[in-house]
Amino acid sequence: MPVQPASANQEDAVRADLWGDFRRIRAFTEQLSKPLAIEDYVLQTRIETSPPKWHLAHVSWFYETFLLRPFLPGYHVFHPRFEYLFNSYYEQTGTGFWPRPERGLLSRPTVAEVYRYRHHVDEAMGRLIDGCSSSDWPLVEQRLRIGLHHEQQHQELLVTDIKRNFAHNPLRPAYREDLQQAAVREPDPQHWVPFDGGLIEIGAPSQGFAYDNEGPRHRTFLAPYGLADRPVTNGEFLQFVADGGYRDPALWLADGWATVQQGGWQSPLYWEQIDGDWQVMTLGGMRPLNPAEPVCHVSYFEADAFATWAGKRLPTEAEWEHAAQVCLQAGDRSPAIQGNFVEDDYLHPRPTARGDADQGGGLAQLFGDVWEWTASAYLPYPGYRAPAGALGEYNGKFMCNQMVLRGGSCASSRDHLRASYRNFFYPQERWQFKGFRLAETTR
Ligand SMILES: [Fe+2]
């Protein structure tokens, strides 16, 4: 019996692993969609959100465009116009795209057709992963990994867009009635964790998957600093609200104050005062505000105003990443990360408790629960060049006017996150699970 070269065996093992990942991730998207009624699939209540049906189709379009068309001989597209309908923003595919604000105006294709589209793509992806040539495989593997992480990003958007849509409805319906709920209590006191800083390195290491925007890894200098051992809580943010934080322009950046005025903001998104008590909209419907939970659904502007009110500041992304590196090493858990993620099935931030979900090194809830706003603008790292071709549009062209968030949320997948992961959103946006932790300069 001929002995296969080790590299061929290794390649077969990687193909088998990736096919397993593909099936698991595809199935999870459909599992997240299961509680939806047909009417829920088409709704788009805000320009920044997309209908669930669109997400289900768009992630399939991604595999079709970047893998099946170029690499699977004889592949038949499911529908010739889907490349226009379900392209999000890629100019270089040459197909154009249906306007984002009008994604919710399409009753066709039906939900059933979109599921058939998904399964058509699944079947073809099985043939591609199994049968593509070894010469094509390195590029197929690279794009497949991007496609899987892309689908995980859209799983999070699916969850947050469903929440946005349901919160728009005066019935405040629950996406799921069976979600676990934490006991309402006061938060534990906040403590500070010091870091020496100095000349440090941030950015994705050369091994393992990372998006292009996480590199190149590079050196940067940090003055000594401290980070709060946990994110700011609802209870603390409530004090800011009660102290007139939303009425004092001295606390706000100019753009933030203009946004507060324009939107009539008086609290984080999804907070409602009912008969004198604060309640919040969750994926399990309305619940009493829990003071011990990390504050969530705040904009960069609100995070910054709170920090100003508290006499502190937000961490830079380099400070956050350096602290994460130190804590992961101290906890000896690298590369596994701990936290409350989508798999934990709370779909809501958990109360903050010292030692709970601790990475080691004294910082709790660094990963999961809420994305943490940083004080850093989303810019290219030194030496960054967007990759050539349409896939180069994935991250690079958004490096203007957005802010970086770190750490992932209760709607993120655990194996989607890394210490070097850079999420980015416009500073006024609140519908993701976004919170923050405080920082201080120590010298
Ligand atoms: Fe996308």
Short mmCIF file of C-alpha atoms and ligand atoms in Angstrom, two decimals:
data_model
loop_
_atom_site.label_atom_id
_atom_site.label_comp_id
_atom_site.label_asym_id
_atom_site.label_seq_id
_atom_site.Cartn_x
_atom_site.Cartn_y
_atom_site.Cartn_z
CA MET A 1 0.00 0.00 0.00
CA PRO A 2 1.57 3.32 -1.04
CA VAL A 3 2.51 5.64 1.78
CA GLN A 4 1.13 9.12 1.35
CA PRO A 5 3.52 12.00 1.93
CA ALA A 6 3.03 13.61 5.35
CA SER A 7 1.99 16.89 3.74
CA ALA A 8 -0.88 15.18 1.89
CA ASN A 9 -2.06 13.58 5.10
CA GLN A 10 -1.88 16.91 6.85
CA GLU A 11 -3.81 18.56 4.05
CA ASP A 12 -6.52 15.87 4.23
CA ALA A 13 -6.80 16.39 7.98
CA VAL A 14 -7.15 20.15 7.54
CA ARG A 15 -9.83 19.62 4.87
CA ALA A 16 -11.73 17.29 7.19
CA ASP A 17 -11.48 19.76 10.09
CA LEU A 18 -12.64 22.66 7.96
CA TRP A 19 -15.58 20.67 6.55
CA GLY A 20 -16.58 19.94 10.15
CA ASP A 21 -16.27 23.64 11.03
CA PHE A 22 -18.26 24.58 7.95
CA ARG A 23 -21.16 22.28 8.80
CA ARG A 24 -21.17 23.35 12.46
CA ILE A 25 -21.14 27.08 11.67
CA ARG A 26 -23.75 26.79 8.92
CA ALA A 27 -26.02 24.80 11.22
CA PHE A 28 -25.62 27.34 14.02
CA THR A 29 -26.83 30.18 11.76
CA GLU A 30 -30.00 28.19 11.10
CA GLN A 31 -30.36 27.31 14.79
CA LEU A 32 -30.27 31.02 15.65
CA SER A 33 -33.02 31.61 13.09
CA LYS A 34 -35.30 28.87 14.34
CA PRO A 35 -37.29 30.95 16.86
CA LEU A 36 -38.28 33.41 14.10
CA ALA A 37 -41.73 33.56 12.55
CA ILE A 38 -41.86 34.04 8.77
CA GLU A 39 -42.87 37.69 9.29
CA ASP A 40 -39.70 38.30 11.35
CA TYR A 41 -37.38 37.28 8.52
CA VAL A 42 -38.12 40.24 6.27
CA LEU A 43 -38.05 43.13 8.75
CA GLN A 44 -35.47 45.95 8.62
CA THR A 45 -36.36 48.65 11.14
CA ARG A 46 -33.13 50.67 10.78
CA ILE A 47 -30.77 51.44 7.92
CA GLU A 48 -27.82 49.99 9.83
CA THR A 49 -29.56 46.65 10.34
CA SER A 50 -30.45 43.93 7.83
CA PRO A 51 -33.37 41.51 7.66
CA PRO A 52 -32.61 38.00 8.96
CA LYS A 53 -33.43 36.62 5.50
CA TRP A 54 -30.75 38.84 3.97
CA HIS A 55 -28.10 37.66 6.45
CA LEU A 56 -28.94 34.01 5.68
CA ALA A 57 -28.52 34.62 1.97
CA HIS A 58 -25.57 37.03 2.08
CA VAL A 59 -23.24 34.65 3.97
CA SER A 60 -24.03 32.04 1.29
CA TRP A 61 -23.32 34.58 -1.46
CA PHE A 62 -19.88 35.03 0.10
CA TYR A 63 -18.92 31.36 -0.43
CA GLU A 64 -20.47 31.38 -3.89
CA THR A 65 -18.57 34.51 -4.97
CA PHE A 66 -15.15 33.91 -3.47
CA LEU A 67 -14.95 30.10 -3.56
CA LEU A 68 -17.50 28.25 -5.71
CA ARG A 69 -17.44 30.43 -8.83
CA PRO A 70 -13.64 30.67 -9.07
CA PHE A 71 -12.67 27.20 -7.84
CA LEU A 72 -15.43 24.63 -8.43
CA PRO A 73 -15.47 23.60 -12.12
CA GLY A 74 -18.97 23.49 -13.60
CA TYR A 75 -20.58 25.17 -10.60
CA HIS A 76 -24.12 26.34 -11.41
CA VAL A 77 -25.20 29.45 -9.54
CA PHE A 78 -28.50 29.08 -7.72
CA HIS A 79 -29.92 32.26 -9.22
CA PRO A 80 -28.13 34.69 -11.58
CA ARG A 81 -29.44 37.84 -9.84
CA PHE A 82 -28.51 36.82 -6.30
CA GLU A 83 -24.98 38.11 -6.90
CA TYR A 84 -26.54 41.61 -7.10
CA LEU A 85 -29.16 41.12 -4.39
CA PHE A 86 -26.89 39.67 -1.71
CA ASN A 87 -23.60 41.45 -2.34
CA SER A 88 -23.16 43.80 0.64
CA TYR A 89 -20.62 46.41 -0.40
CA TYR A 90 -17.96 44.85 -2.65
CA GLU A 91 -17.33 47.15 -5.63
CA GLN A 92 -14.68 45.01 -7.28
CA THR A 93 -16.93 42.00 -7.88
CA GLY A 94 -18.30 44.08 -10.77
CA THR A 95 -21.89 43.09 -10.04
CA GLY A 96 -23.08 46.13 -8.08
CA PHE A 97 -25.38 45.67 -5.09
CA TRP A 98 -28.93 46.32 -4.03
CA PRO A 99 -29.10 49.43 -1.77
CA ARG A 100 -28.63 48.62 1.88
CA PRO A 101 -31.57 50.76 3.13
CA GLU A 102 -33.91 48.74 0.89
CA ARG A 103 -32.98 45.24 2.00
CA GLY A 104 -36.22 45.07 3.97
CA LEU A 105 -38.36 45.83 0.92
CA LEU A 106 -37.89 42.45 -0.73
CA SER A 107 -40.59 39.85 -0.19
CA ARG A 108 -38.90 37.63 -2.80
CA PRO A 109 -36.94 35.39 -2.74
CA THR A 110 -39.08 33.77 -0.10
CA VAL A 111 -37.61 32.46 3.13
CA ALA A 112 -38.01 28.91 1.80
CA GLU A 113 -36.06 29.82 -1.36
CA VAL A 114 -33.29 31.37 0.73
CA TYR A 115 -32.99 28.13 2.71
CA ARG A 116 -32.84 26.20 -0.57
CA TYR A 117 -30.08 28.59 -1.70
CA ARG A 118 -28.16 27.87 1.51
CA HIS A 119 -28.42 24.12 1.02
CA HIS A 120 -27.41 24.39 -2.64
CA VAL A 121 -24.25 26.23 -1.53
CA ASP A 122 -23.63 23.72 1.29
CA GLU A 123 -23.71 20.78 -1.10
CA ALA A 124 -21.33 22.50 -3.54
CA MET A 125 -18.96 23.50 -0.73
CA GLY A 126 -18.73 19.86 0.30
CA ARG A 127 -17.61 18.96 -3.22
CA LEU A 128 -15.13 21.84 -3.31
CA ILE A 129 -13.50 21.07 0.06
CA ASP A 130 -13.28 17.40 -0.77
CA GLY A 131 -12.25 17.62 -4.36
CA CYS A 132 -10.31 20.78 -5.14
CA SER A 133 -6.75 20.31 -6.36
CA SER A 134 -3.80 20.57 -4.01
CA SER A 135 -2.54 23.50 -6.06
CA ASP A 136 -5.81 25.41 -5.45
CA TRP A 137 -6.13 24.31 -1.84
CA PRO A 138 -3.92 26.97 -0.11
CA LEU A 139 -6.06 29.80 -1.50
CA VAL A 140 -9.30 27.87 -0.99
CA GLU A 141 -8.32 27.20 2.62
CA GLN A 142 -7.47 30.85 3.23
CA ARG A 143 -10.75 32.10 1.77
CA LEU A 144 -12.77 29.40 3.50
CA ARG A 145 -11.41 30.49 6.88
CA ILE A 146 -12.39 34.07 6.07
CA GLY A 147 -15.83 32.85 4.96
CA LEU A 148 -16.39 30.97 8.22
CA HIS A 149 -15.37 33.93 10.36
CA HIS A 150 -17.53 36.12 8.13
CA GLU A 151 -20.54 33.91 8.84
CA GLN A 152 -19.81 34.08 12.58
CA GLN A 153 -19.76 37.88 12.34
CA HIS A 154 -23.14 37.76 10.65
CA GLN A 155 -24.48 35.41 13.33
CA GLU A 156 -23.78 38.19 15.83
CA LEU A 157 -25.40 40.76 13.54
CA LEU A 158 -28.38 38.43 13.12
CA VAL A 159 -28.87 38.36 16.89
CA THR A 160 -28.44 42.11 17.37
CA ASP A 161 -30.61 42.97 14.37
CA ILE A 162 -33.40 40.71 15.66
CA LYS A 163 -33.16 42.51 19.01
CA ARG A 164 -33.34 45.91 17.27
CA ASN A 165 -36.35 44.83 15.24
CA PHE A 166 -38.20 43.37 18.22
CA ALA A 167 -37.46 46.43 20.38
CA HIS A 168 -39.12 48.58 17.70
CA ASN A 169 -42.39 46.76 18.31
CA PRO A 170 -44.53 48.22 21.14
CA LEU A 171 -45.42 44.66 22.16
CA ARG A 172 -41.72 44.21 23.00
CA PRO A 173 -41.90 40.54 22.01
CA ALA A 174 -39.36 37.98 23.22
CA TYR A 175 -37.16 36.30 20.63
CA ARG A 176 -36.90 33.43 23.12
CA GLU A 177 -38.91 32.98 26.29
CA ASP A 178 -36.55 30.33 27.68
CA LEU A 179 -33.39 32.43 28.08
CA GLN A 180 -31.83 32.22 31.54
CA GLN A 181 -31.97 35.35 33.67
CA ALA A 182 -29.53 36.44 36.39
CA ALA A 183 -30.69 37.53 39.86
CA VAL A 184 -31.00 41.29 40.23
CA ARG A 185 -28.39 42.63 42.65
CA GLU A 186 -25.94 45.43 43.30
CA PRO A 187 -22.50 45.29 41.61
CA ASP A 188 -19.31 44.34 43.45
CA PRO A 189 -16.88 47.25 43.99
CA GLN A 190 -14.54 48.12 41.14
CA HIS A 191 -10.77 47.73 41.59
CA TRP A 192 -7.78 48.86 39.54
CA VAL A 193 -5.17 46.63 37.95
CA PRO A 194 -1.80 48.29 37.16
CA PHE A 195 0.26 47.62 34.03
CA ASP A 196 3.87 48.77 33.54
CA GLY A 197 3.58 49.37 29.81
CA GLY A 198 6.90 50.21 28.12
CA LEU A 199 7.89 49.08 24.65
CA ILE A 200 5.37 46.37 23.79
CA GLU A 201 4.08 44.55 20.71
CA ILE A 202 0.51 44.36 19.47
CA GLY A 203 -1.11 42.83 16.41
CA ALA A 204 -1.78 39.29 15.27
CA PRO A 205 1.11 36.82 15.51
CA SER A 206 2.12 35.09 12.28
CA GLN A 207 0.48 31.75 13.26
CA GLY A 208 -3.26 31.19 13.38
CA PHE A 209 -6.12 32.93 11.63
CA ALA A 210 -6.48 36.69 11.84
CA TYR A 211 -8.11 39.34 9.68
CA ASP A 212 -5.79 41.54 7.63
CA ASN A 213 -6.57 44.58 9.79
CA GLU A 214 -4.95 42.92 12.85
CA GLY A 215 -1.48 43.20 11.30
CA PRO A 216 1.31 43.84 10.87
CA ARG A 217 2.36 43.04 14.41
CA HIS A 218 4.39 46.01 15.55
CA ARG A 219 6.00 47.72 18.49
CA THR A 220 4.45 50.62 20.33
CA PHE A 221 5.20 52.43 23.58
CA LEU A 222 2.81 52.59 26.52
CA ALA A 223 3.18 54.79 29.60
CA PRO A 224 2.24 53.00 32.85
CA TYR A 225 -1.52 52.69 33.10
CA GLY A 226 -4.31 51.04 35.03
CA LEU A 227 -7.46 49.28 33.89
CA ALA A 228 -10.65 48.73 35.85
CA ASP A 229 -10.92 45.07 36.78
CA ARG A 230 -14.36 44.87 35.13
CA PRO A 231 -16.64 46.81 32.76
CA VAL A 232 -18.76 49.72 34.02
CA THR A 233 -22.08 48.42 35.34
CA ASN A 234 -25.70 49.46 34.91
CA GLY A 235 -25.70 50.55 38.54
CA GLU A 236 -22.79 52.93 37.95
CA PHE A 237 -24.27 54.23 34.71
CA LEU A 238 -27.54 54.85 36.50
CA GLN A 239 -25.69 57.26 38.81
CA PHE A 240 -24.45 59.13 35.73
CA VAL A 241 -28.03 59.34 34.43
CA ALA A 242 -29.37 60.46 37.82
CA ASP A 243 -26.59 63.06 38.11
CA GLY A 244 -27.82 64.74 34.92
CA GLY A 245 -25.10 63.26 32.72
CA TYR A 246 -27.27 63.48 29.61
CA ARG A 247 -28.06 67.15 30.29
CA ASP A 248 -24.54 68.51 30.86
CA PRO A 249 -22.75 69.50 27.62
CA ALA A 250 -19.46 69.94 29.51
CA LEU A 251 -19.16 66.14 29.73
CA TRP A 252 -19.60 65.46 26.02
CA LEU A 253 -17.56 65.58 22.85
CA ALA A 254 -19.10 68.09 20.41
CA ASP A 255 -20.32 65.35 18.05
CA GLY A 256 -21.63 63.42 21.04
CA TRP A 257 -23.59 66.35 22.42
CA ALA A 258 -25.08 67.01 18.98
CA THR A 259 -26.12 63.34 18.78
CA VAL A 260 -27.69 63.45 22.24
CA GLN A 261 -29.69 66.53 21.24
CA GLN A 262 -30.70 65.17 17.88
CA GLY A 263 -31.75 61.76 19.23
CA GLY A 264 -33.28 63.02 22.46
CA TRP A 265 -31.10 60.50 24.31
CA GLN A 266 -31.64 60.25 28.07
CA SER A 267 -30.27 56.76 28.71
CA PRO A 268 -28.62 53.83 26.90
CA LEU A 269 -30.52 52.19 24.05
CA TYR A 270 -33.26 49.79 25.25
CA TRP A 271 -33.63 51.37 28.71
CA GLU A 272 -37.21 52.39 29.56
CA GLN A 273 -38.61 53.98 32.68
CA ILE A 274 -41.94 52.28 33.46
CA ASP A 275 -43.93 53.41 36.52
CA GLY A 276 -40.74 54.92 37.95
CA ASP A 277 -38.63 51.77 37.54
CA TRP A 278 -35.98 51.17 34.88
CA GLN A 279 -36.50 48.21 32.60
CA VAL A 280 -34.50 47.00 29.62
CA MET A 281 -35.41 45.24 26.41
CA THR A 282 -33.62 41.91 26.05
CA LEU A 283 -33.89 38.99 23.67
CA GLY A 284 -36.08 37.44 26.35
CA GLY A 285 -38.41 40.48 26.38
CA MET A 286 -38.54 43.29 28.95
CA ARG A 287 -36.68 42.73 32.23
CA PRO A 288 -35.92 44.88 35.27
CA LEU A 289 -32.59 46.72 34.97
CA ASN A 290 -29.96 44.67 36.80
CA PRO A 291 -27.41 47.03 38.46
CA ALA A 292 -24.74 44.29 38.53
CA GLU A 293 -24.67 43.73 34.76
CA PRO A 294 -22.21 45.56 32.50
CA VAL A 295 -23.89 48.58 30.96
CA CYS A 296 -24.71 47.75 27.37
CA HIS A 297 -25.90 49.35 24.14
CA VAL A 298 -24.03 52.60 24.70
CA SER A 299 -22.33 54.63 22.00
CA TYR A 300 -18.70 55.71 22.06
CA PHE A 301 -20.00 59.16 22.95
CA GLU A 302 -21.79 57.89 26.07
CA ALA A 303 -18.77 55.82 27.14
CA ASP A 304 -16.53 58.85 26.76
CA ALA A 305 -18.95 61.18 28.61
CA PHE A 306 -19.21 58.71 31.49
CA ALA A 307 -15.41 58.45 31.70
CA THR A 308 -15.15 62.25 31.81
CA TRP A 309 -17.82 62.38 34.53
CA ALA A 310 -15.91 59.71 36.51
CA GLY A 311 -12.58 61.55 36.14
CA LYS A 312 -11.12 58.69 34.12
CA ARG A 313 -10.72 57.83 30.43
CA LEU A 314 -11.21 54.97 27.98
CA PRO A 315 -8.26 52.64 27.29
CA THR A 316 -6.47 52.80 23.96
CA GLU A 317 -6.64 49.62 21.91
CA ALA A 318 -2.91 49.06 22.51
CA GLU A 319 -3.46 49.25 26.28
CA TRP A 320 -6.39 46.84 26.03
CA GLU A 321 -4.48 44.33 23.89
CA HIS A 322 -1.35 44.50 26.02
CA ALA A 323 -3.43 43.88 29.16
CA ALA A 324 -5.13 40.94 27.42
CA GLN A 325 -1.74 39.45 26.49
CA VAL A 326 -0.51 39.81 30.09
CA CYS A 327 -3.69 38.30 31.51
CA LEU A 328 -3.81 35.39 29.06
CA GLN A 329 -0.21 34.52 29.95
CA ALA A 330 -0.87 34.89 33.67
CA GLY A 331 -3.91 32.64 33.38
CA ASP A 332 -1.95 30.17 31.24
CA ARG A 333 -5.05 29.90 29.07
CA SER A 334 -3.70 31.11 25.78
CA PRO A 335 -5.08 30.74 23.20
CA ALA A 336 -8.35 29.63 24.83
CA ILE A 337 -10.35 32.55 26.15
CA GLN A 338 -12.97 32.63 28.87
CA GLY A 339 -16.21 34.56 28.98
CA ASN A 340 -19.93 34.69 28.30
CA PHE A 341 -20.35 34.02 24.57
CA VAL A 342 -23.22 33.11 22.27
CA GLU A 343 -22.68 29.41 23.02
CA ASP A 344 -23.42 30.07 26.70
CA ASP A 345 -26.94 30.92 25.52
CA TYR A 346 -27.69 33.86 27.81
CA LEU A 347 -27.71 36.28 24.84
CA HIS A 348 -27.30 39.01 27.43
CA PRO A 349 -24.39 40.29 29.53
CA ARG A 350 -23.93 38.50 32.85
CA PRO A 351 -23.57 40.29 36.20
CA THR A 352 -20.07 41.36 36.95
CA ALA A 353 -18.38 39.51 39.79
CA ARG A 354 -14.71 39.48 40.75
CA GLY A 355 -13.10 36.23 39.64
CA ASP A 356 -16.05 35.37 37.43
CA ALA A 357 -14.86 34.50 33.91
CA ASP A 358 -11.45 35.84 34.95
CA GLN A 359 -8.69 35.45 32.38
CA GLY A 360 -6.08 35.49 35.13
CA GLY A 361 -4.10 38.63 35.85
CA GLY A 362 -7.00 40.23 37.70
CA LEU A 363 -9.22 41.37 34.82
CA ALA A 364 -12.73 39.95 34.67
CA GLN A 365 -14.99 39.84 31.62
CA LEU A 366 -12.26 40.92 29.23
CA PHE A 367 -13.78 38.66 26.58
CA GLY A 368 -17.48 38.15 25.99
CA ASP A 369 -20.44 39.92 27.63
CA VAL A 370 -19.93 43.35 25.98
CA TRP A 371 -17.64 44.70 23.29
CA GLU A 372 -15.49 47.37 24.94
CA TRP A 373 -15.14 50.76 23.30
CA THR A 374 -11.56 51.98 23.15
CA ALA A 375 -10.26 55.52 22.72
CA SER A 376 -8.58 54.47 19.45
CA ALA A 377 -9.71 55.47 16.01
CA TYR A 378 -9.90 52.56 13.57
CA LEU A 379 -6.76 53.18 11.50
CA PRO A 380 -4.28 51.02 9.59
CA TYR A 381 -1.39 49.66 11.63
CA PRO A 382 2.08 50.78 10.46
CA GLY A 383 2.87 49.02 7.18
CA TYR A 384 -0.71 47.79 6.58
CA ARG A 385 -1.81 47.35 2.99
CA ALA A 386 -5.26 46.07 2.11
CA PRO A 387 -5.01 42.78 0.16
CA ALA A 388 -5.48 43.00 -3.61
CA GLY A 389 -8.87 42.25 -5.15
CA ALA A 390 -12.43 42.41 -3.85
CA LEU A 391 -11.62 40.68 -0.56
CA GLY A 392 -9.31 43.60 0.20
CA GLU A 393 -12.51 45.62 0.69
CA TYR A 394 -13.45 43.50 3.71
CA ASN A 395 -11.76 45.75 6.31
CA GLY A 396 -9.41 48.27 4.75
CA LYS A 397 -11.85 50.68 3.17
CA PHE A 398 -13.59 51.37 6.49
CA MET A 399 -10.52 52.88 8.16
CA CYS A 400 -12.01 56.34 8.59
CA ASN A 401 -14.38 57.88 11.17
CA GLN A 402 -14.91 54.68 13.19
CA MET A 403 -13.68 53.60 16.63
CA VAL A 404 -12.17 50.28 17.71
CA LEU A 405 -13.91 47.90 20.10
CA ARG A 406 -12.28 44.90 21.73
CA GLY A 407 -13.11 41.63 23.42
CA GLY A 408 -16.35 40.32 21.89
CA SER A 409 -19.81 40.02 23.39
CA CYS A 410 -22.49 37.63 24.59
CA ALA A 411 -23.51 37.33 20.93
CA SER A 412 -20.00 36.46 19.66
CA SER A 413 -18.72 32.94 19.10
CA ARG A 414 -15.90 31.91 21.41
CA ASP A 415 -13.67 30.61 18.60
CA HIS A 416 -14.19 33.79 16.59
CA LEU A 417 -12.23 35.99 19.02
CA ARG A 418 -8.59 36.77 19.72
CA ALA A 419 -6.64 39.26 21.82
CA SER A 420 -5.69 41.07 18.59
CA TYR A 421 -9.27 41.19 17.18
CA ARG A 422 -10.29 44.70 16.10
CA ASN A 423 -14.00 45.37 15.79
CA PHE A 424 -15.05 48.81 14.56
CA PHE A 425 -18.21 50.89 14.51
CA TYR A 426 -19.23 54.50 14.08
CA PRO A 427 -19.16 56.33 17.41
CA GLN A 428 -22.91 57.00 17.53
CA GLU A 429 -23.97 53.37 16.96
CA ARG A 430 -25.51 51.52 19.91
CA TRP A 431 -27.35 48.45 18.70
CA GLN A 432 -24.49 45.98 19.17
CA PHE A 433 -23.73 44.67 22.67
CA LYS A 434 -21.32 47.51 23.44
CA GLY A 435 -20.05 48.60 26.83
CA PHE A 436 -16.71 49.82 28.17
CA ARG A 437 -14.19 49.66 30.98
CA LEU A 438 -12.36 52.62 32.48
CA ALA A 439 -8.65 53.34 32.29
CA GLU A 440 -6.28 55.71 34.05
CA THR A 441 -2.75 56.91 33.48
CA THR A 442 -0.46 56.07 36.39
CA ARG A 443 2.92 57.66 36.82
FE FE B 1 -20.83 40.45 5.21
#
